[in-house]
Structures are given as structure tokens and as C-alpha cells.
Short mmCIF file of C-alpha atoms and ligand atoms in Angstrom, two decimals:
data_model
loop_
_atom_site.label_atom_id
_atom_site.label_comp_id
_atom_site.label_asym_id
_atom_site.label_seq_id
_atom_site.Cartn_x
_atom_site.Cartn_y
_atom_site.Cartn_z
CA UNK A 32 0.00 0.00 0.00
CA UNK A 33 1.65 3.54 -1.28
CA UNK A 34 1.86 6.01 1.94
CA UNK A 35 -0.01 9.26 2.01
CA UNK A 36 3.42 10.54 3.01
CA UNK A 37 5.29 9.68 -0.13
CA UNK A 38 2.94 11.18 -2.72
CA UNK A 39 3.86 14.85 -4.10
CA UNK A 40 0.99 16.65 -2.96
CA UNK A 41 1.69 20.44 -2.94
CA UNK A 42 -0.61 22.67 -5.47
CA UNK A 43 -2.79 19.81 -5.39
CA UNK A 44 -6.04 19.02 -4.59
CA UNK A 45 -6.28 15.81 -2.14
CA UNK A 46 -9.91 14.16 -1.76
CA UNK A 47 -9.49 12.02 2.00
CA UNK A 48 -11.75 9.73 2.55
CA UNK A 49 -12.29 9.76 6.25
CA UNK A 50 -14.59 7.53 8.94
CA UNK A 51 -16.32 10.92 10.82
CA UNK A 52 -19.38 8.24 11.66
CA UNK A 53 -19.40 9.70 15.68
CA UNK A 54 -22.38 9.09 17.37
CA UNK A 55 -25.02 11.83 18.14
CA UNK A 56 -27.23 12.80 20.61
CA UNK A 57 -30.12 15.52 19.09
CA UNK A 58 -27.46 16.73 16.86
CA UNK A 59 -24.64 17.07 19.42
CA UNK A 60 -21.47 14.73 19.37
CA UNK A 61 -21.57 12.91 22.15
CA UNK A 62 -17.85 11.11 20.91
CA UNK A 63 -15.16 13.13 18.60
CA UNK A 64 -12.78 9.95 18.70
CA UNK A 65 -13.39 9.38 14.93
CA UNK A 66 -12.92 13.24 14.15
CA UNK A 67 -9.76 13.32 16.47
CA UNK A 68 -8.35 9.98 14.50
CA UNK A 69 -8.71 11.59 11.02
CA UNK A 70 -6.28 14.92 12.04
CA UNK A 71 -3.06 13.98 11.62
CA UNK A 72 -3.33 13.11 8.17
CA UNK A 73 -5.40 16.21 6.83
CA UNK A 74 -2.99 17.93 9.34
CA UNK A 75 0.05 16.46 6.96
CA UNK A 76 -1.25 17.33 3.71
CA UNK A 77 -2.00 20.67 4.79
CA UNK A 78 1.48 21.45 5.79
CA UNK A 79 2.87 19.88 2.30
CA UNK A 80 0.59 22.05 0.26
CA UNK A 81 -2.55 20.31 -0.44
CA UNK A 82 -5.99 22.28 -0.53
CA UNK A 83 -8.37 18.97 1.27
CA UNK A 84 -11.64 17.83 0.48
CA UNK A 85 -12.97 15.46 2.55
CA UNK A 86 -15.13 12.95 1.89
CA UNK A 87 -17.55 11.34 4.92
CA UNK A 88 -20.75 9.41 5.68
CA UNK A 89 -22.44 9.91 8.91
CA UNK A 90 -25.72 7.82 10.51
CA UNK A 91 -28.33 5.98 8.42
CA UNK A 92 -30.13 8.65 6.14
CA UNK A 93 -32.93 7.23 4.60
CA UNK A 94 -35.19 7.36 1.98
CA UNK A 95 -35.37 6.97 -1.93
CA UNK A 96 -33.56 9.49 -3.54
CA UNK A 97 -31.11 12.26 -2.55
CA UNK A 98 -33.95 14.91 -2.36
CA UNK A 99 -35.17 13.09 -0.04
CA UNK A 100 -32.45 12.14 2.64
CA UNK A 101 -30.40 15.32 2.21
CA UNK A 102 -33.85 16.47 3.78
CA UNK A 103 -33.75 14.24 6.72
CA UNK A 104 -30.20 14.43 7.03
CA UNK A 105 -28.18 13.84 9.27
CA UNK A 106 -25.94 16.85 7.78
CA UNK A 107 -21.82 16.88 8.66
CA UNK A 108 -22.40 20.30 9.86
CA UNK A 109 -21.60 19.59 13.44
CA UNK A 110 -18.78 17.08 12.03
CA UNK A 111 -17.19 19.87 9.95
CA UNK A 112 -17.84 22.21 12.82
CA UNK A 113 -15.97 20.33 15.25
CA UNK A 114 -12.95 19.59 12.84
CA UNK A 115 -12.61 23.06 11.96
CA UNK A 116 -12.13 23.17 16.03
CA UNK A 117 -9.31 20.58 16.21
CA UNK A 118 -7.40 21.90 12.87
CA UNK A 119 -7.95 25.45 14.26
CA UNK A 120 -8.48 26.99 10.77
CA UNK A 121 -11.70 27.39 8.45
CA UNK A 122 -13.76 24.45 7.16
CA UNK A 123 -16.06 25.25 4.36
CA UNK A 124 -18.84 22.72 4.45
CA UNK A 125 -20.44 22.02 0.57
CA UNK A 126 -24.51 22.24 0.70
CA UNK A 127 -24.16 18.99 -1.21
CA UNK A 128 -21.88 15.60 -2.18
CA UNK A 129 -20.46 15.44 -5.61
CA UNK A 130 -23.00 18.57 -6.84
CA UNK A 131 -22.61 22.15 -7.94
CA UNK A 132 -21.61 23.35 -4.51
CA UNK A 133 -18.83 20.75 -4.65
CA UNK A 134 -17.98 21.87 -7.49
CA UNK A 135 -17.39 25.66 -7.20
CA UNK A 136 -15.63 24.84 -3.56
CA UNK A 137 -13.06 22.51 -5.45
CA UNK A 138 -12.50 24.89 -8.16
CA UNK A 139 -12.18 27.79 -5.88
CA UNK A 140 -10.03 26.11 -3.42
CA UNK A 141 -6.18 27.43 -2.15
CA UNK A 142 -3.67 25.12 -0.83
CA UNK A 143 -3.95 24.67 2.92
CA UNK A 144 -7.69 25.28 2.88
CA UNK A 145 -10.07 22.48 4.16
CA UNK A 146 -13.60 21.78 2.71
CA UNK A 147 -16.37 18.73 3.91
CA UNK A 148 -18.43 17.53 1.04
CA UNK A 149 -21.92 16.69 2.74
CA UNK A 150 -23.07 13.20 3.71
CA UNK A 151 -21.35 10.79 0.88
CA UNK A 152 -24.97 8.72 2.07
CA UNK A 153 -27.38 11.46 0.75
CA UNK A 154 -26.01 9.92 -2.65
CA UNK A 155 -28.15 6.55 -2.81
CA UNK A 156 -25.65 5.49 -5.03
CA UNK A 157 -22.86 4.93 -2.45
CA UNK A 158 -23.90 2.11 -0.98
CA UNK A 159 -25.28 0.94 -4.27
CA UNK A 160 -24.74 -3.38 -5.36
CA UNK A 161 -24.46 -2.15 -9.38
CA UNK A 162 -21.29 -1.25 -10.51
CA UNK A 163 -22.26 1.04 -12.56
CA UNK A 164 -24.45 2.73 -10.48
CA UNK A 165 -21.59 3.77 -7.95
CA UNK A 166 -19.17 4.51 -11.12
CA UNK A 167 -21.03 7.30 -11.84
CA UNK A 168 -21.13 8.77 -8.43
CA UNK A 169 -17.36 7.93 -8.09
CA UNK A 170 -16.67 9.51 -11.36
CA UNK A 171 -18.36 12.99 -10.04
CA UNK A 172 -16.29 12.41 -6.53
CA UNK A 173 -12.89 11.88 -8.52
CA UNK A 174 -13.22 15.04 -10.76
CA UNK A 175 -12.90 16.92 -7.70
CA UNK A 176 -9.89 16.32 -6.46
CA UNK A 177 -6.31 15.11 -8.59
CA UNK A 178 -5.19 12.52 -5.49
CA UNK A 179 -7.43 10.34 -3.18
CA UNK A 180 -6.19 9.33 -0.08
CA UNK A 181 -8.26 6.75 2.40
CA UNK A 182 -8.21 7.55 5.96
CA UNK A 183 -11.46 5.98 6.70
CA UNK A 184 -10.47 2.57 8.40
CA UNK A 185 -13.78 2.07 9.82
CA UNK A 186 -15.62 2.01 6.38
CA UNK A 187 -13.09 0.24 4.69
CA UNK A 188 -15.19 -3.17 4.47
CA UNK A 189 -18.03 -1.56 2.82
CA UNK A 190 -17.43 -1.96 -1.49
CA UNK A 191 -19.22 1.55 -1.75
CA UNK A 192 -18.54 4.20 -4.15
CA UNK A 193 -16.50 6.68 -2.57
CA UNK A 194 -14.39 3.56 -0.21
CA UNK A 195 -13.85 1.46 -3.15
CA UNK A 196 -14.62 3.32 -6.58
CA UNK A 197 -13.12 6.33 -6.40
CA UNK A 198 -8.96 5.35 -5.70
CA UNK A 199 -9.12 3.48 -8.78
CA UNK A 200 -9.61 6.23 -10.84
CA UNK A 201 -7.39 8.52 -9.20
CA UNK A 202 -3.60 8.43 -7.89
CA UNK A 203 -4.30 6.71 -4.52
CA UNK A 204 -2.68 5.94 -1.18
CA UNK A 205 -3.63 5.12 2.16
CA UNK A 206 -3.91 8.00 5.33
CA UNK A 207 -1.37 7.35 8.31
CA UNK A 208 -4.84 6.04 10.07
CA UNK A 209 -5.73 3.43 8.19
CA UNK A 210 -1.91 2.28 8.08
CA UNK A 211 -1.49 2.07 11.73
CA UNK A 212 -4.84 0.24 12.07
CA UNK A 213 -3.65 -2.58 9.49
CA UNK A 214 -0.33 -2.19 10.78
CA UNK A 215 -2.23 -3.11 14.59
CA UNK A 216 -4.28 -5.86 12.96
CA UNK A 217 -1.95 -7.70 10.94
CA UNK A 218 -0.05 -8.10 14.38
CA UNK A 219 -2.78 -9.63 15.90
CA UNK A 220 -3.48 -11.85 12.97
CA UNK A 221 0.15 -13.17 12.40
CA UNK A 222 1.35 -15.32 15.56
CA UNK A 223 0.67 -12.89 18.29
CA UNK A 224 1.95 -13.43 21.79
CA UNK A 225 0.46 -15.90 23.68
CA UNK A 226 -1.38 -16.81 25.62
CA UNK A 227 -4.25 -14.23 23.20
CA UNK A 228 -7.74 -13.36 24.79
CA UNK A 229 -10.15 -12.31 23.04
CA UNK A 230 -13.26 -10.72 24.90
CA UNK A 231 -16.22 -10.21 23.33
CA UNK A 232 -19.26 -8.84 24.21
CA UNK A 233 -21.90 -6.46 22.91
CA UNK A 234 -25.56 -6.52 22.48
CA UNK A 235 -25.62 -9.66 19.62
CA UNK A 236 -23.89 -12.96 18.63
CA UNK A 237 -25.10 -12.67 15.24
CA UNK A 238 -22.93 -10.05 14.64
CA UNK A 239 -19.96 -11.80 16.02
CA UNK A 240 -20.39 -15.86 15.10
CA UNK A 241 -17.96 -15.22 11.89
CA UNK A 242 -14.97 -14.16 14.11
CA UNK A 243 -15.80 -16.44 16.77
CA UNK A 244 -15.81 -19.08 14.16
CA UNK A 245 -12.32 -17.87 13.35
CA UNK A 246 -11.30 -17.83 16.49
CA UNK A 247 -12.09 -21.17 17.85
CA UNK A 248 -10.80 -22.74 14.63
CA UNK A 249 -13.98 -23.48 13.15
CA UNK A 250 -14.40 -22.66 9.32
CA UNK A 251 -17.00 -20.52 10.66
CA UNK A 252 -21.09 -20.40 9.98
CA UNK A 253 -20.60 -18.18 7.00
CA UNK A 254 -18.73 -18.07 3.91
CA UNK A 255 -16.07 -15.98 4.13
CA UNK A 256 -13.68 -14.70 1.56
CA UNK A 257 -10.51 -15.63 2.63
CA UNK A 258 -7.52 -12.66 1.92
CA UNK A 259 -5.61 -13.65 -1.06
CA UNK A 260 -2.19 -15.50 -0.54
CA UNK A 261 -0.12 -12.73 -1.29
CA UNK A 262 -2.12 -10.97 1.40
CA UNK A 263 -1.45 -12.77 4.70
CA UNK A 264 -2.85 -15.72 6.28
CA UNK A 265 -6.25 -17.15 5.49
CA UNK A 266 -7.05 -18.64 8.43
CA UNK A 267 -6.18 -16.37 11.36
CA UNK A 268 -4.88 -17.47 14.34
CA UNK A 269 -7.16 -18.98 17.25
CA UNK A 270 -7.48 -17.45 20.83
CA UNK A 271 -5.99 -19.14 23.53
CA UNK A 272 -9.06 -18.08 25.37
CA UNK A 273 -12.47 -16.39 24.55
CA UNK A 274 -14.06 -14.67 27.19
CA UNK A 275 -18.18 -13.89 26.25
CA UNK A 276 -20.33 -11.22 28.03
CA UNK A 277 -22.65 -8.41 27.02
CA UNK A 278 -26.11 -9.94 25.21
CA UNK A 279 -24.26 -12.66 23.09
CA UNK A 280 -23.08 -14.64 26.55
CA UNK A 281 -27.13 -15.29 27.07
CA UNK A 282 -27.28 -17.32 23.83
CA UNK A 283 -24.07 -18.86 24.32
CA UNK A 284 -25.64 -19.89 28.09
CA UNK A 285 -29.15 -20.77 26.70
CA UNK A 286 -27.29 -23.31 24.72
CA UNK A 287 -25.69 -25.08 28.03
CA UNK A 288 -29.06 -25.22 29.27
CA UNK A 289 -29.17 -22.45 31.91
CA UNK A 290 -31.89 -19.91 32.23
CA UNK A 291 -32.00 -16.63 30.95
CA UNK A 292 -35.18 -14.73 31.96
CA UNK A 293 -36.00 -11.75 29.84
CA UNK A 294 -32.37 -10.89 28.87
CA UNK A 295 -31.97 -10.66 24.67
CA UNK A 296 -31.82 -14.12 23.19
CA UNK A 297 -30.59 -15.14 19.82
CA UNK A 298 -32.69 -18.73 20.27
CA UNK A 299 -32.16 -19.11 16.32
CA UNK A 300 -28.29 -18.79 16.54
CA UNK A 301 -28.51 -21.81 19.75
CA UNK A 302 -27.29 -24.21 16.91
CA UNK A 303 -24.18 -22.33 15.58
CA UNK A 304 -23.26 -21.47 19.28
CA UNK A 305 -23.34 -25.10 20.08
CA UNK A 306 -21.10 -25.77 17.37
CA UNK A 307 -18.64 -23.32 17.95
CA UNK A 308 -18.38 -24.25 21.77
CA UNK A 309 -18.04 -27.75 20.15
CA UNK A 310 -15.03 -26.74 17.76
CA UNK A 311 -13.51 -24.95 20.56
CA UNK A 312 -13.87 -27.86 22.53
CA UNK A 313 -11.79 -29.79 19.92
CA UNK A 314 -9.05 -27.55 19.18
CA UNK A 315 -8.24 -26.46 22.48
CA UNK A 316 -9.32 -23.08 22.84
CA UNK A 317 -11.09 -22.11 26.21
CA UNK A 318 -14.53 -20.16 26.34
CA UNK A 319 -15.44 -18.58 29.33
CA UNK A 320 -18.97 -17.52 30.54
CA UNK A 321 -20.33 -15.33 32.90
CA UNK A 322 -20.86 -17.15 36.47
CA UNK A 323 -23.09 -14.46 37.40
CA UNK A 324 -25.26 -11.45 35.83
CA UNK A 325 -26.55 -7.85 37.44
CA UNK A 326 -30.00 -8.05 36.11
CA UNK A 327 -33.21 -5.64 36.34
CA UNK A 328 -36.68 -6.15 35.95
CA UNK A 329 -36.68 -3.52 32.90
CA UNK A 330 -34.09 -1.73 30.43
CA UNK A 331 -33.92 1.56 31.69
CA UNK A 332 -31.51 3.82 33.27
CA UNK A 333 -33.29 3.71 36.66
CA UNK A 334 -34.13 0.47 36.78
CA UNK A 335 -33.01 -1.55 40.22
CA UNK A 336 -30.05 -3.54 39.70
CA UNK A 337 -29.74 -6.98 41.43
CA UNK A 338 -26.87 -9.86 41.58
CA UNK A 339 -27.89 -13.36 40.72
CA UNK A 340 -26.14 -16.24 42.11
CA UNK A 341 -25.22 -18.05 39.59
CA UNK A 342 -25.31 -17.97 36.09
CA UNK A 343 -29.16 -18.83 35.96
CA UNK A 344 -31.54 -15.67 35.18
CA UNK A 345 -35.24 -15.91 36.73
CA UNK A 346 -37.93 -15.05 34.88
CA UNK A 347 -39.04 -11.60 34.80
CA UNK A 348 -35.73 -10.19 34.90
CA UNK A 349 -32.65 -9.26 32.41
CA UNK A 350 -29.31 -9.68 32.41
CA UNK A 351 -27.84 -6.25 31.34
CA UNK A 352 -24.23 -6.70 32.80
CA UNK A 353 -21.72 -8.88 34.21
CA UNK A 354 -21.65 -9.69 38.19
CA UNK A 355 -18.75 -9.00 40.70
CA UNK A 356 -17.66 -12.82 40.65
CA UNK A 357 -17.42 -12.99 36.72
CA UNK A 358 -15.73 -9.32 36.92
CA UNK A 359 -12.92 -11.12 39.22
CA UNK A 360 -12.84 -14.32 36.60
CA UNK A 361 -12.19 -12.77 33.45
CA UNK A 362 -9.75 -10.63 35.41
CA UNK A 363 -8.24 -13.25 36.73
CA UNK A 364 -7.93 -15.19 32.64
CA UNK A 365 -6.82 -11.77 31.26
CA UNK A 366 -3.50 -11.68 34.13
CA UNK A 367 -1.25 -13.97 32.35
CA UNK A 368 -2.19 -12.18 29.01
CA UNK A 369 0.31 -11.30 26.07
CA UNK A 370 -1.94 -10.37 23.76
CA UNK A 371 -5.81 -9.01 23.94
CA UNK A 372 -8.20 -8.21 21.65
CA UNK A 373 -11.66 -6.99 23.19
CA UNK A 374 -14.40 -5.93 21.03
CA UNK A 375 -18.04 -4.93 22.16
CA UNK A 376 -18.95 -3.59 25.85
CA UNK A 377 -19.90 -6.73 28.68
CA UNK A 378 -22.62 -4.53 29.53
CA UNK A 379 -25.26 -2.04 29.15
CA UNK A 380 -22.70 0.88 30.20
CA UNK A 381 -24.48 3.82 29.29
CA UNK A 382 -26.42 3.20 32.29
CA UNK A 383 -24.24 3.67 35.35
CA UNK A 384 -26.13 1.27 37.34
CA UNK A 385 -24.53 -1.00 34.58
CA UNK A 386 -21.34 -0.18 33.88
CA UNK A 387 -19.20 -1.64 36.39
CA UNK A 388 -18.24 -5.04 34.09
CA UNK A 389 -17.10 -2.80 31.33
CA UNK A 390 -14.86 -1.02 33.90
CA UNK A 391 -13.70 -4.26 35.22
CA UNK A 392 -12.60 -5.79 31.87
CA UNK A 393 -10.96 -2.41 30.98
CA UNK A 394 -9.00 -1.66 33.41
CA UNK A 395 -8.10 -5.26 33.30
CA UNK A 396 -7.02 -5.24 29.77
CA UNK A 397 -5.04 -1.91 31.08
CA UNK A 398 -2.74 -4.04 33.21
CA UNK A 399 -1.74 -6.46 30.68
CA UNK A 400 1.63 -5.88 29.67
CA UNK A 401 2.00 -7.04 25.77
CA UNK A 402 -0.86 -6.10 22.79
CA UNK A 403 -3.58 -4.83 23.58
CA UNK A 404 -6.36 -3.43 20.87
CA UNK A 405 -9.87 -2.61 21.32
CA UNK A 406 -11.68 -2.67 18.67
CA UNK A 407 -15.39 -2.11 17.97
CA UNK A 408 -17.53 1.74 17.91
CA UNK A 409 -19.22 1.44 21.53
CA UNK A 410 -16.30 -0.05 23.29
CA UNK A 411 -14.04 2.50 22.11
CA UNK A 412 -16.54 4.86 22.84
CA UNK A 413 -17.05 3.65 26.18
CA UNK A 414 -13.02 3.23 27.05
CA UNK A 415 -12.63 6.80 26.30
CA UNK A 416 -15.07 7.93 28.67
CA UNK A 417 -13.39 6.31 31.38
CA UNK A 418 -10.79 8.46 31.88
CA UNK A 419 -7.90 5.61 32.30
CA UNK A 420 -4.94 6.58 31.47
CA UNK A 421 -3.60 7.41 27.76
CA UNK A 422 -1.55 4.62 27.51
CA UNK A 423 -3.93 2.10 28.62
CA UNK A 424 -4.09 -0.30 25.75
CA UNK A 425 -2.01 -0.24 22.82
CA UNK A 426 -4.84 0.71 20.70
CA UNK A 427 -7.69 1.87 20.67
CA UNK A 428 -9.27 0.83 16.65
CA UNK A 429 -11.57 3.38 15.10
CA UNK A 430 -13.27 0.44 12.96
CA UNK A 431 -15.81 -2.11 14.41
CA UNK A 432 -16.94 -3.94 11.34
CA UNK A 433 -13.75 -3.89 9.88
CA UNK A 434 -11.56 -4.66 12.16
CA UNK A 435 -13.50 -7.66 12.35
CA UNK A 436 -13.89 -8.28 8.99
CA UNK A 437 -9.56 -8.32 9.20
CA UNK A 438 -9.69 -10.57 12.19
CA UNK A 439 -11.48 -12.77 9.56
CA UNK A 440 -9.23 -12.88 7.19
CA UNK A 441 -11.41 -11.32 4.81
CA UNK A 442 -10.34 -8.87 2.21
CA UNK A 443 -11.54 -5.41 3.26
CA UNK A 444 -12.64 -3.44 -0.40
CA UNK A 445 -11.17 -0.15 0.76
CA UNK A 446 -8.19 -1.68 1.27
CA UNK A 447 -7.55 -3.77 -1.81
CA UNK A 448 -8.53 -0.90 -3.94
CA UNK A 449 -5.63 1.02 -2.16
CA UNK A 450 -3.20 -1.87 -3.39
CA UNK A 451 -3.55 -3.40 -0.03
CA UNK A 452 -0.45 -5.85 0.18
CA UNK A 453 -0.95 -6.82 3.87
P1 ADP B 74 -19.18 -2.41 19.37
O1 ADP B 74 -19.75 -1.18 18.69
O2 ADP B 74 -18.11 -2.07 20.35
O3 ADP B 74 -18.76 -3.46 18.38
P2 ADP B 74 -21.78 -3.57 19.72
O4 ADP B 74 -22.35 -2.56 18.76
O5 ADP B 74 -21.70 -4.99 19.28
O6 ADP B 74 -20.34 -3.07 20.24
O7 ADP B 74 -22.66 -3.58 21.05
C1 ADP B 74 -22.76 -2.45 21.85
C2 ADP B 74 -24.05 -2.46 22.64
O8 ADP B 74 -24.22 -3.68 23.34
C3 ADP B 74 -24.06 -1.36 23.69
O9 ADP B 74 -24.95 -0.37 23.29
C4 ADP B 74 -24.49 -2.09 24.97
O10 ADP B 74 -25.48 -1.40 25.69
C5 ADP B 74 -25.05 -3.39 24.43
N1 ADP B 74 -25.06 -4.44 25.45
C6 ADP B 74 -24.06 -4.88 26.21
N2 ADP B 74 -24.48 -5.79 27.11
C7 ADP B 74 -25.81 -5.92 26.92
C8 ADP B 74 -26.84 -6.69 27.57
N3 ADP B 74 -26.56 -7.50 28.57
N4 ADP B 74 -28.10 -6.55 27.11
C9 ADP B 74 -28.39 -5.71 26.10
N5 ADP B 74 -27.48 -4.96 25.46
C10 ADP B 74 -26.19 -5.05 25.87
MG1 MG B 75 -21.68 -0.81 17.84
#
């Protein structure tokens, strides 16, 4: 993969793909990691020369056409807002994507100016399955700029239009983000330190079952497209041990046979749980459930929370964390740790009443001396808001899908059309 770094940018105009996809609360960021990540390399272009136009997606617009969900928005406004903040210089923000506004602002630009196209998603074309379809949209993106650089690691296992179309018909290279991510993963996914514990939590095991899969050393319950030779191994390497909280550890417990009350239940994935605790049985690999829960009658902030006993959940009430004896368990299977991947909170943690198991397995993980990367939008999130300290874990991955997707040995679209080697 070229580096950002090496290509002649000065006088030019450099479109960046970036991942600004923060979270929002009634239009206010409630999380600027994302925004923070994607500095250093508009920072870096801006110094060499470059006039920057970058290029973001943010939320879930919907409806049919672009009329229509530039309507309903959400708009990058408070996205190019708060970068403006962090770069401390001018952001012009274009009314629309690849339109006339975009237009005017890239022909008008100077070098060392910054300008935010609006919501790459307000173009339905972005995300669309015809080729053609998100050639034409990519075509409009590329005649803004003369160099494309991708920054956005977290969207870099979607094949849309401005991730995947666009560097192939411009000069391309990847952003000093996504390099340190891959540079990270690949780590993890070529013989990392043992003993390696994963945790994973978060609020499904649908989401999940291909990596556990991996993981365990089971082909896995879904096809996966394995990364070509040249790219690094196919199979990636198992855990040494799995630890499973948040939601997911209720189906993986439903299918030992315990209770589980009202907590959420995948009861359709009981099968491929069984089957991975079955291959991890066989190659060696150990999975460890919560022993006991912090439940509530109802999911809600106030809502009273209770210890079980054991691992059993009574009717009428839900599991939404971990309890103090599994806290001290997976604390006690992450000591001995050399490298760590956790992905997805054990908990409900925006709730306080419910956030003491993501504590726990944080500042656990923050103890371990060797790898550690956590990975995953809401943990990160999460991690950041409890003020450890900076150097807590090694790394702190802006990309939840993907960096799963990598942990999958699956070819990531973003980064093959950036000449991904790795
Ligand atoms: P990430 O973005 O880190 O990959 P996910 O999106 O998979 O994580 O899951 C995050 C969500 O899982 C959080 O919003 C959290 O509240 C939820 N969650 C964790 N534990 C539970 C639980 N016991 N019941 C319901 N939801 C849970
Ligand atoms: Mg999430």
C-alpha cells in the first residue's frame, strides 16, 4: 500500500476519505474519537501544500432518492464544525456531495484550505450493489480532487462508491490512520503473543459468530472470503481463550441449558453457538462464561439492579451486565495475558447502574503488559469515557466492522482498492 506521506501533494487538490461516523445525541457529538483519529493526516497534507476535500458518511439517512435524505439528514455540519475546532483553521462545508456546490468549492479552493463535502450517504448510489451505479457517483467524486487518499479505516469493508470506486480512478494511497490500524491488525493476525484473549461482548452474537468461528478454529457459519495469498494468512490465528459477556453470553448460556429470563436471546443462533463451543472444545481453545449477571426487571436507566447467584436468570428479569464474581474471573484469565483483543462492551454501560463489568474488563485489559487493541464503535466509545490513562491499551481501533472483517481474514474493499499488500 503507497503512503499518504510519499505522494507529491503540494498545489494539489487531495480528496481524504475519512470515517467521521461519531455518534449523536439531538445533533450534538456525544464522541469526537473518529474526528480526532482523522487529524493527523489532513494535518500532513495541509502542511505539504494540499488544498483537502474530505469525503464522509455519517448515521443511516434514509429514503429513496437524494432529495429526499439530504432532507432528513443527518448533515456533517456539526462534524465539519468540530474539525474546523481541532485543525484550528476554516472548514467550508459544501450544501451537497459530488453537486454544484462541490464543485465551485473545489475549483475555488487554495492550498492549505479544508472543505467537507456533505453526507457521501445522501447519494443513494454509495452504498449501491451495481457497478455502474456507484461509477457514476465515483466519477463525479474523482473530478474533484487530482489525489485520493483513504483515511477511513472504519468504512473500509463496505465496497461503496466513494471507499472502493473512487482510488481506482485517481492516484491513490492510504492516510497514516488506516496504516497504523492494518499495521495493529496484521499483528494480531500473524502469531501474536500468547497466551491471546479475546473478549467479546456487545448486544448480539449474530454479529460476532464469523470471528468467533475464526477464532475457535472453526471454518465458521458463514462463507467468508478468505484474503488472497499474497495478502497474509487465510485462516487467522485462534485465541488461547475467549471470554463472552454483554447480550451474546445469554445465547451462548441458553445453549448449556441455563436460564436466561428476559435478557436478549438469539434462540435461532442456539445451533451455531453449540457448534462453535463444540469446535472450541476440539481444538483447544477455552470459552469462558459469565458465572453471574446484574440483572433488572426492565431496560432503563433507573431500573433496580440486582446480583444473581449463579449464572441462571429468573424469569421476569434481564441480564444487562456482568456480576462481581465474573468481573474477578475474566480478570483473573486476562492476568497472564500477552496479547488481547476486546471488542463490544460486557454490559449495558451507558447506564451507570450498569457499567461496572465494562470497567472491570478495561481496566483489566489496562494491566496487561503485551498487545492490547480494542476494537469495535461502543467499546471504544465507552473506554474513552473512562478516563484511564492514555496509555492504557495499545490501541484503541476506530473500525468495528472492519476490524473484524480483518480478524477474519477477509479482504476489506477499501483496502484492496488502495493496493492493499498486507
Ligand atoms: P461495538 O460497537 O463495540 O462493536 P456492539 O455494537 O456490538 O459493540 O454492542 C454495543 C451495545 O451492546 C451497547 O450499546 C451495549 O449497551 C449493548 N449491550 C451490552 N451488554 C448488553 C446486555 N446485557 N443486554 C443488552 N445490550 C447489551
Ligand atoms: Mg456498535
Amino acid at each position: 500500500m503507497k503512503h499518504a506521506e510519499d505522494l507529491d501533494v503540494a498545489g494539489r487538490t487531495v480528496m481524504v476519505r475519512a470515517d467521521l461516523n461519531v455518534p449523536l445525541d439531538a445533533g450534538a457529538i456525544t464522541d469526537d474519537g473518529r474526528i480526532r483519529a482523522s487529524v493527523p493526516t489532513i494535518r500532513d497534507l495541509l502542511t505539504r501544500g494540499a488544498a483537502v476535500i474530505v469525503c464522509a458518511h455519517l448515521g443511516r439517512p434514509e429514503g429513496d432518492g437524494y432529495a429526499a435524505r439530504a432532507a432528513g439528514g443527518p448533515s456533517l455540519r456539526p462534524v465539519a464544525d468540530r474539525l474546523a475546532e481541532l485543525l484550528g483553521q476554516p472548514v467550508t462545508l459544501a450544501t451537497d456531495v459530488a453537486g454544484e456546490s462541490a464543485r465551485v468549492i473545489a475549483a475555488t479552493m487554495a492550498a492549505g484550505e479544508v472543505a467537507v463535502l456533505e453526507n457521501v450517504r445522501f447519494e443513494p448510489a454509495e452504498t449501491s450493489k451495481d457497478d455502474e451505479v456507484r461509477g457514476e457517483l465515483a466519477g463525479r467524486l474523482a473530478a474533484l480532487a487530482d489525489v485520493y487518499v483513504g483515511d477511513g479505516f472504519g468504512a473500509m469493508h463496505r465496497k461503496h462508491a466513494s471507499v472502493y470506486d473512487t482510488p481506482l480512478l485517481l492516484p491513490h494511497a492510504a492516510g497514516q490512520l488506516v496504516l497504523a490500524e492494518v499495521a495493529v491488525l496484521r499483528q494480531l493476525t500473524t502469531s501474536p503473543a500468547r497466551p491471546y484473549v479475546v473478549v467479546l461482548g456487545g448486544a448480539k452474537v449474530s454479529d460476532k459468530l464469523a470471528v468467533i468461528g475464526n477464532l475457535v478454529g472453526s471454518a465458521g457459519p458463514h462463507p467468508t472470503t478468505p484474503r488472497s495469498a499474497s495478502s497474509g494468512p487465510a485462516a487467522p490465528p485462534k485465541a488461547d481463550r475467549l471470554l463472552i459477556a454483554g447480550g451474546m453470553a445469554y445465547t451462548f448460556l441458553a445453549a448449556q441449558g441455563h436460564q436466561t429470563g428476559d435478557s436478549i436471546l438469539q434462540a435461532e443462533q442456539i445451533p451455531h453457538v453449540t457448534t462453535a463451543l463444540a469446535d472450541a472444545g476440539r481444538a483447544g481453545v477455552e470459552v469462558v462464561l459469565p458465572v453471574d449477571h446484574v440483572v433488572a426487571d426492565r431496560f432503563a436507566s433507573g431500573a433496580e439492579p440486582e446480583v444473581t447467584r449463579g449464572p441462571d436468570i429468573p424469569d421476569g428479569k434481564m441480564g444487562l451486565d456482568i456480576g462481581p464474581a465474573t468481573r474477578e474471573l475474566f480478570a483473573a484469565k486476562l492476568a497472564d495475558a500477552k496479547t488481547v483483543f476486546w471488542n463490544g462492551p460486557p454490559g449495558v454501560f451507558e447506564f451507570p447502574a450498569f457499567a461496572a463489568g465494562t470497567l472491570a474488563v478495561a481496566e483489566a485489559i489496562s494491566h496487561v503488559t503485551g498487545l492490547t487493541v480494542v476494537g469495535g464503535g461502543d467499546s471504544a466509545a465507552a473506554v474513552r469515557h473512562l478516563e484511564l490513562p492514555a496509555d492504557a491499551f495499545t490501541h484503541i481501533s476506530t473500525g468495528g466492522g472492519a476490524s473484524l472483517e480483518y480478524l477474519e481474514g477477509r479482504d476489506l474493499p477499501g483496502l484492496a482498492a488502495l493496493g492493499d499488500e498486507a
